[in-house]
Amino acid sequence: MATVSEKEWTGFQGLPAATQIILHTLLAKLRKQKVDKITIVLLGKGGVGKSSIVNSLFSERVAAVSAFRSETLRPRQYSRSKDGFKLTVIDTPGFVEAGRVDAALNSIRRYLLGKTINVVLYVDRLDGPREDKVDVKISRAISQAFGPQIWPHVIVVFTHAEIHLEDVTYSEFVSRRSAALRNIILKESRFKTVNTKVPFVLVENCSRCSENGEHEKLCS
Ligand code: GDP
Ligand code: MG
């Protein structure tokens, strides 16, 4: 069984002031809707920055991160509480090895059985090479493992978002990179309802990222 840690969200104070204000507004909104907990799952290839996202979200070093080997050997759950609200993040091992979806996805599926999952963050690097064939396999495998009904809960997250490009503008690159992955997901996921827009967000986990005067990260 993975260790469960549940503590006060002390790292909240370390988030940029503007982010704290947005989160306070969000928490108040959730409280009104009588939502007092949210569970997020991170999925993706190894080394794309899943465990780093746990640390960025909580603004605390909770998950082990490594440039050289997989530190996340099995799913692991972290919870932090703030003003009666509990945020749980489930970090998982990468499930793609040498372009193939491996057995780790099945162990993630078993770990998640019976748990209520509100949001799935599918993580990939913004600056990673285009691997359309691998993305096709991953989209199919996710649909198979969890059922196509998972997709309305999915947000695509592109890490390593601070990149400097010579030949295209940042926004053009982001829109083409995201469209390519989202199109594959929509085509391969067998998730065919109207309103099929897979949202995406940009994330930079590196603490040396450029910032504005409010300590919010700037990616381009
Ligand atoms: P995981 O295997 O998906 O959990 O990936 P990790 O979170 O362990 O990250 C793998 C490596 O990428 C580590 O060296 C991290 O410091 C680095 N890393 C993760 N996210 C980012 C990011 O957004 N920007 C940069 N520059 N490095 C990152
Ligand atoms: Mg990890």
Coordinates of C-alpha atoms and ligand atoms in Angstrom, one line a residue:
M1 CA 0.0 0.0 0.0
A2 CA 1.3 3.5 -0.8
T3 CA 1.9 5.9 2.0
V4 CA -0.8 8.5 2.5
S5 CA 0.3 11.8 3.8
E6 CA -2.3 14.4 4.8
K7 CA -1.2 17.6 6.3
E8 CA -2.0 21.3 6.5
W9 CA -1.2 23.0 3.2
T10 CA 1.7 25.1 4.6
G11 CA 3.3 25.6 1.2
F12 CA 0.2 27.7 0.2
Q13 CA 1.9 30.8 1.8
G14 CA 4.9 30.2 -0.6
L15 CA 2.7 30.6 -3.7
P16 CA 2.8 34.0 -5.5
A17 CA 0.3 36.4 -3.9
A18 CA -1.7 36.7 -7.1
T19 CA -2.0 32.8 -7.2
Q20 CA -3.1 32.8 -3.6
I21 CA -5.9 35.3 -4.3
I22 CA -7.1 33.2 -7.3
L23 CA -7.1 30.1 -5.1
H24 CA -9.0 31.8 -2.3
T25 CA -11.7 32.8 -4.8
L26 CA -11.8 29.3 -6.2
L27 CA -12.0 27.7 -2.7
A28 CA -14.9 30.1 -1.8
K29 CA -16.7 29.1 -5.0
L30 CA -16.2 25.4 -4.2
R31 CA -17.4 25.9 -0.6
K32 CA -20.6 27.5 -2.0
Q33 CA -21.1 24.4 -4.1
K34 CA -20.5 22.2 -1.0
V35 CA -17.3 20.7 -2.5
D36 CA -14.7 20.2 0.2
K37 CA -12.3 17.9 -1.6
I38 CA -10.8 17.4 -5.0
T39 CA -8.6 14.5 -6.2
I40 CA -6.3 15.0 -9.1
V41 CA -4.4 12.2 -10.9
L42 CA -1.2 12.7 -12.9
L43 CA -0.6 10.5 -15.9
G44 CA 2.0 10.4 -18.6
K45 CA 5.4 9.1 -19.9
G46 CA 8.4 9.0 -17.5
G47 CA 10.5 12.1 -17.0
V48 CA 7.9 14.6 -18.3
G49 CA 7.6 16.4 -15.0
K50 CA 4.7 14.7 -13.2
S51 CA 6.3 14.6 -9.7
S52 CA 7.6 18.1 -10.2
I53 CA 4.0 19.2 -10.8
V54 CA 3.1 17.8 -7.3
N55 CA 5.8 19.9 -5.8
S56 CA 4.8 23.0 -7.9
L57 CA 1.1 22.6 -6.9
F58 CA 1.8 22.3 -3.2
S59 CA 4.8 24.7 -3.3
E60 CA 6.6 22.1 -1.2
R61 CA 9.1 19.4 -1.9
V62 CA 6.9 16.4 -1.3
A63 CA 7.6 14.1 -4.3
A64 CA 11.0 12.8 -5.3
V65 CA 12.2 14.1 -8.7
S66 CA 15.1 12.9 -10.8
A67 CA 16.7 13.8 -14.2
F68 CA 18.2 10.4 -14.5
R69 CA 15.9 7.7 -13.3
S70 CA 12.3 7.1 -12.4
E71 CA 11.8 8.0 -8.8
T72 CA 8.1 7.2 -8.9
L73 CA 7.9 3.4 -8.8
R74 CA 4.3 3.1 -7.8
P75 CA 1.3 5.4 -7.5
R76 CA 1.6 7.6 -4.5
Q77 CA -1.0 9.9 -2.9
Y78 CA -0.4 13.3 -1.3
S79 CA -3.0 15.4 0.5
R80 CA -2.9 18.9 1.9
S81 CA -5.7 20.7 3.7
K82 CA -6.6 24.4 3.7
D83 CA -9.6 26.1 5.4
G84 CA -11.5 22.8 5.5
F85 CA -10.7 21.9 1.9
K86 CA -8.6 18.9 1.0
L87 CA -6.6 18.7 -2.2
T88 CA -5.3 15.2 -3.0
V89 CA -2.8 14.6 -5.8
I90 CA -2.0 11.1 -7.0
D91 CA 1.4 10.8 -8.6
T92 CA 2.0 7.8 -10.9
P93 CA 4.9 6.1 -12.6
G94 CA 5.5 6.7 -16.3
F95 CA 3.8 4.0 -18.3
V96 CA 5.6 4.2 -21.6
E97 CA 8.9 2.5 -22.2
A98 CA 10.7 2.6 -25.6
G99 CA 7.6 3.8 -27.3
R100 CA 5.4 1.1 -25.8
V101 CA 2.6 1.3 -23.2
D102 CA 3.7 -1.0 -20.4
A103 CA 2.2 -2.9 -17.5
A104 CA 2.5 0.2 -15.2
L105 CA -0.7 1.5 -16.7
N106 CA -2.5 -1.6 -15.4
S107 CA -1.1 -1.1 -11.9
I108 CA -2.2 2.5 -12.0
R109 CA -5.7 1.4 -13.1
R110 CA -5.9 -1.1 -10.2
Y111 CA -4.6 1.6 -7.7
L112 CA -7.4 4.0 -8.9
L113 CA -10.2 1.4 -8.8
G114 CA -13.0 2.6 -6.4
K115 CA -11.4 6.1 -5.9
T116 CA -13.3 9.2 -6.9
I117 CA -11.2 11.1 -9.4
N118 CA -12.2 14.6 -10.3
V119 CA -9.4 15.7 -12.6
V120 CA -6.9 13.8 -14.7
L121 CA -3.8 15.7 -15.8
Y122 CA -2.2 14.1 -18.8
V123 CA 1.3 15.4 -18.8
D124 CA 3.8 15.8 -21.7
R125 CA 6.7 18.1 -22.4
L126 CA 6.0 21.2 -24.5
D127 CA 9.5 21.0 -26.0
G128 CA 9.4 17.2 -26.5
P129 CA 9.8 15.7 -30.0
R130 CA 6.5 15.0 -31.8
E131 CA 5.8 11.3 -31.3
D132 CA 2.4 11.0 -33.0
K133 CA 2.5 7.2 -33.2
V134 CA 3.3 6.9 -29.5
D135 CA 0.6 9.4 -28.7
V136 CA -1.9 7.3 -30.6
K137 CA -1.0 4.3 -28.6
I138 CA -1.2 6.2 -25.3
S139 CA -4.6 7.7 -26.1
R140 CA -6.0 4.3 -27.0
A141 CA -4.5 2.6 -23.9
I142 CA -5.9 5.3 -21.6
S143 CA -9.4 4.8 -23.2
Q144 CA -9.0 1.0 -22.8
A145 CA -7.8 1.1 -19.2
F146 CA -10.2 3.7 -17.8
G147 CA -13.0 3.8 -20.4
P148 CA -13.6 6.7 -22.8
Q149 CA -15.6 8.4 -20.1
I150 CA -12.3 9.5 -18.6
W151 CA -11.7 12.2 -21.3
P152 CA -14.1 14.9 -20.1
H153 CA -12.0 14.9 -16.9
V154 CA -8.7 15.2 -18.7
I155 CA -6.6 18.4 -19.0
V156 CA -3.5 18.2 -21.0
V157 CA -0.5 19.7 -19.3
F158 CA 2.6 20.8 -21.2
T159 CA 5.7 21.1 -18.9
H160 CA 9.0 22.8 -19.8
A161 CA 6.9 25.6 -21.0
E162 CA 9.7 28.2 -20.9
I163 CA 11.2 27.8 -24.3
H164 CA 12.8 30.2 -26.7
L165 CA 12.2 29.6 -30.4
E166 CA 14.0 30.9 -33.5
D167 CA 11.6 30.2 -36.3
V168 CA 8.1 30.5 -35.0
T169 CA 6.3 32.6 -32.4
Y170 CA 5.7 31.1 -29.0
S171 CA 1.9 31.2 -29.4
E172 CA 2.0 29.6 -32.9
F173 CA 4.2 26.8 -31.6
V174 CA 1.9 26.2 -28.6
S175 CA -1.2 26.2 -30.7
R176 CA 0.3 23.8 -33.2
R177 CA 1.8 21.5 -30.6
S178 CA -1.4 21.4 -28.6
A179 CA -3.7 21.0 -31.6
A180 CA -1.6 18.0 -32.8
L181 CA -1.9 16.1 -29.4
R182 CA -5.5 17.1 -28.9
N183 CA -6.5 15.9 -32.4
I184 CA -4.9 12.5 -31.7
I185 CA -6.7 12.3 -28.4
L186 CA -10.0 13.1 -30.0
K187 CA -9.5 10.7 -32.8
E188 CA -8.1 7.8 -30.9
S189 CA -9.9 8.0 -27.6
R190 CA -13.3 6.9 -28.9
F191 CA -14.6 9.8 -26.8
K192 CA -17.2 11.0 -29.3
T193 CA -19.6 13.4 -27.7
V194 CA -20.3 16.9 -28.8
N195 CA -18.3 19.5 -26.9
T196 CA -15.2 17.5 -27.3
K197 CA -12.5 20.1 -26.4
V198 CA -9.6 18.8 -24.4
P199 CA -8.3 21.7 -22.5
F200 CA -4.6 22.3 -22.1
V201 CA -2.4 24.3 -19.8
L202 CA 1.3 25.3 -19.8
V203 CA 3.5 24.6 -16.8
E204 CA 7.0 25.6 -16.0
N205 CA 8.3 23.7 -12.9
C206 CA 11.8 25.1 -12.9
S207 CA 12.4 27.6 -10.2
R208 CA 14.8 29.6 -12.4
C209 CA 12.0 30.5 -14.8
S210 CA 11.6 34.2 -15.7
E211 CA 9.0 36.0 -13.4
N212 CA 7.0 39.1 -13.5
G213 CA 7.2 41.6 -10.6
E214 CA 4.6 39.6 -8.7
H215 CA 6.7 36.4 -8.8
E216 CA 4.4 34.7 -11.3
K217 CA 6.2 32.7 -13.9
L218 CA 6.5 33.9 -17.4
C219 CA 7.0 31.2 -20.1
S220 CA 7.7 33.0 -23.3
Ligands
GDP1 P1 8.3 12.4 -13.9 O1 9.1 11.1 -14.2 O2 7.3 12.6 -14.9 O3 7.8 12.4 -12.5 O4 9.3 13.6 -14.0 P2 10.1 14.4 -12.8 O5 9.1 15.4 -12.1 O6 10.9 13.5 -12.0 O7 11.1 15.3 -13.7 C1 12.1 14.8 -14.5 C2 13.2 15.8 -14.7 O8 12.7 16.9 -15.5 C3 13.8 16.4 -13.4 O9 15.1 16.7 -13.6 C4 13.0 17.7 -13.3 O10 13.7 18.7 -12.5 C5 12.8 18.2 -14.7 N1 11.6 19.0 -14.9 C6 10.4 18.6 -14.6 N2 9.5 19.6 -15.0 C7 10.3 20.6 -15.6 C8 9.9 21.8 -16.2 O11 8.8 22.3 -16.3 N3 11.0 22.6 -16.6 C9 12.3 22.1 -16.6 N4 13.3 22.9 -17.0 N5 12.6 21.0 -16.0 C10 11.6 20.2 -15.5
MG2 MG 7.8 10.9 -11.0

